[in-house]
């Protein structure tokens, strides 16, 4: 949460400094739209850090956990919390951008931006697919689902 606050503060400060250029480039946008876009961008950066940290191997007796001297149950809890934080932050990141694109040019612009490759090399369609996959993983990792069907939990984590 603290990393999100620092990242958001940095991007909002930068956006405030260049607000006239940002608003001039898209006259239909308001300062609130720019804030939504900056919050979405910041959530993406913070979510990526959390998701990458969740990918550290935490199996019982694993070399990293043993070398750091972390008990396996604490490492698993850390993995679960970081995974959830990453999934929710990256999902909010994607939803924030969809809202921003819809405010910028309507639903057709949002759909077009989501399904086409962007000039800076950003593939939003891949982000949509990975978000759906991570939401499926989060659903399979829910304690109720994990207790009922450990196989679904396991396969979701392996895939």
XYZ file of C-alpha atoms in Angstrom:
159
model
C 0.000 0.000 0.000
C 2.840 2.361 0.818
C 4.501 1.758 -2.552
C 1.219 2.695 -4.272
C 1.059 5.987 -2.344
C 4.616 6.938 -3.313
C 4.132 5.954 -6.956
C 0.795 7.807 -7.166
C 2.272 10.931 -5.553
C 5.117 10.937 -8.061
C 2.842 10.563 -11.087
C 0.268 13.100 -9.874
C 3.021 15.639 -9.234
C 4.324 15.055 -12.754
C 0.817 15.274 -14.249
C 0.067 18.495 -12.338
C 3.231 20.068 -13.745
C 2.158 19.301 -17.325
C -1.631 19.605 -16.861
C -2.105 22.346 -19.462
C -0.447 20.227 -22.175
C -2.434 17.143 -21.129
C -5.754 18.985 -21.171
C -4.931 20.774 -24.439
C -4.189 17.461 -26.183
C -7.700 16.162 -25.380
C -10.165 19.040 -24.910
C -12.960 16.677 -23.843
C -10.992 15.574 -20.752
C -11.209 17.116 -17.313
C -8.612 17.170 -14.539
C -10.583 14.321 -12.901
C -10.055 12.182 -16.006
C -6.311 12.829 -15.825
C -6.334 11.815 -12.145
C -8.190 8.580 -13.012
C -5.564 7.808 -15.656
C -2.695 8.536 -13.253
C -4.267 6.419 -10.491
C -4.733 3.566 -12.989
C -1.107 3.883 -14.091
C 0.097 3.905 -10.472
C -2.018 0.869 -9.629
C -0.378 -0.939 -12.538
C 3.123 -0.203 -11.251
C 2.272 -1.128 -7.648
C 0.361 -4.249 -8.733
C 3.246 -5.386 -10.888
C 5.666 -5.130 -7.972
C 3.302 -7.104 -5.712
C 2.621 -9.742 -8.372
C 6.319 -10.214 -9.116
C 7.116 -10.581 -5.415
C 4.321 -13.164 -5.142
C 6.086 -15.254 -7.790
C 9.034 -15.999 -5.518
C 9.093 -19.753 -4.826
C 7.730 -20.479 -1.339
C 7.435 -24.262 -1.266
C 8.230 -26.091 1.948
C 11.941 -26.734 2.131
C 12.564 -24.529 -0.912
C 16.079 -23.125 -1.240
C 15.052 -19.455 -1.079
C 12.854 -19.861 2.007
C 15.525 -21.964 3.734
C 18.347 -19.553 2.862
C 16.412 -16.576 4.201
C 15.391 -18.472 7.339
C 11.698 -17.735 6.871
C 9.233 -20.292 8.270
C 7.267 -21.885 5.426
C 3.854 -20.959 6.849
C 4.845 -17.262 6.955
C 6.229 -17.470 3.414
C 2.949 -19.005 2.191
C 0.899 -16.308 3.934
C 3.158 -13.633 2.409
C 2.716 -15.249 -1.025
C -1.086 -15.316 -0.669
C -1.361 -11.693 0.479
C 0.956 -10.390 -2.222
C -0.863 -12.429 -4.848
C -4.245 -11.030 -3.828
C -2.891 -7.484 -3.680
C -1.339 -7.871 -7.121
C -4.500 -9.305 -8.686
C -6.754 -6.591 -7.273
C -4.360 -3.749 -8.079
C -3.857 -4.937 -11.664
C -7.596 -5.485 -12.126
C -8.283 -1.956 -10.839
C -5.507 -0.734 -13.177
C -7.275 -2.237 -16.183
C -10.715 -0.992 -15.134
C -9.307 2.490 -14.531
C -7.924 2.629 -18.047
C -11.186 1.376 -19.559
C -13.029 4.159 -17.711
C -10.446 6.691 -18.899
C -10.716 5.544 -22.524
C -14.512 5.569 -22.367
C -14.469 9.134 -20.978
C -11.957 10.159 -23.641
C -13.820 8.871 -26.668
C -16.817 6.763 -25.718
C -17.339 3.019 -25.557
C -16.155 2.500 -29.144
C -12.817 4.172 -28.360
C -12.434 2.059 -25.227
C -13.109 -1.123 -27.204
C -10.784 -0.068 -30.023
C -7.968 0.818 -27.604
C -8.446 -2.439 -25.711
C -8.255 -4.656 -28.793
C -5.549 -2.994 -30.914
C -1.809 -2.714 -30.404
C -0.811 0.752 -29.241
C 1.934 2.880 -30.835
C 4.237 2.583 -27.803
C 4.142 -1.217 -28.090
C 1.586 -1.778 -25.332
C -0.636 -4.772 -25.993
C -3.852 -4.114 -24.085
C -5.508 -7.315 -25.319
C -2.777 -9.348 -23.628
C -3.444 -7.382 -20.441
C -7.127 -8.279 -20.660
C -6.328 -11.978 -21.131
C -3.834 -11.978 -18.257
C -6.331 -10.174 -16.005
C -8.978 -12.804 -16.728
C -6.425 -15.543 -16.011
C -5.335 -13.923 -12.758
C -8.963 -13.531 -11.635
C -9.479 -17.242 -12.367
C -6.375 -18.017 -10.317
C -7.621 -15.819 -7.453
C -10.990 -17.577 -7.527
C -9.320 -20.993 -7.451
C -7.129 -19.870 -4.543
C -10.127 -18.837 -2.441
C -10.109 -20.908 0.779
C -13.567 -22.371 0.119
C -12.659 -23.492 -3.398
C -9.278 -24.768 -2.258
C -10.899 -26.916 0.476
C -13.554 -28.311 -1.875
C -11.274 -28.998 -4.811
C -7.559 -28.882 -4.203
C -7.061 -30.169 -7.747
C -8.642 -27.004 -9.211
C -6.401 -24.883 -6.963
C -3.316 -26.847 -7.983
C -4.046 -26.791 -11.725
C -4.807 -23.062 -11.641
C -1.427 -22.429 -10.029
C 0.458 -24.728 -12.394
C -1.118 -23.278 -15.534
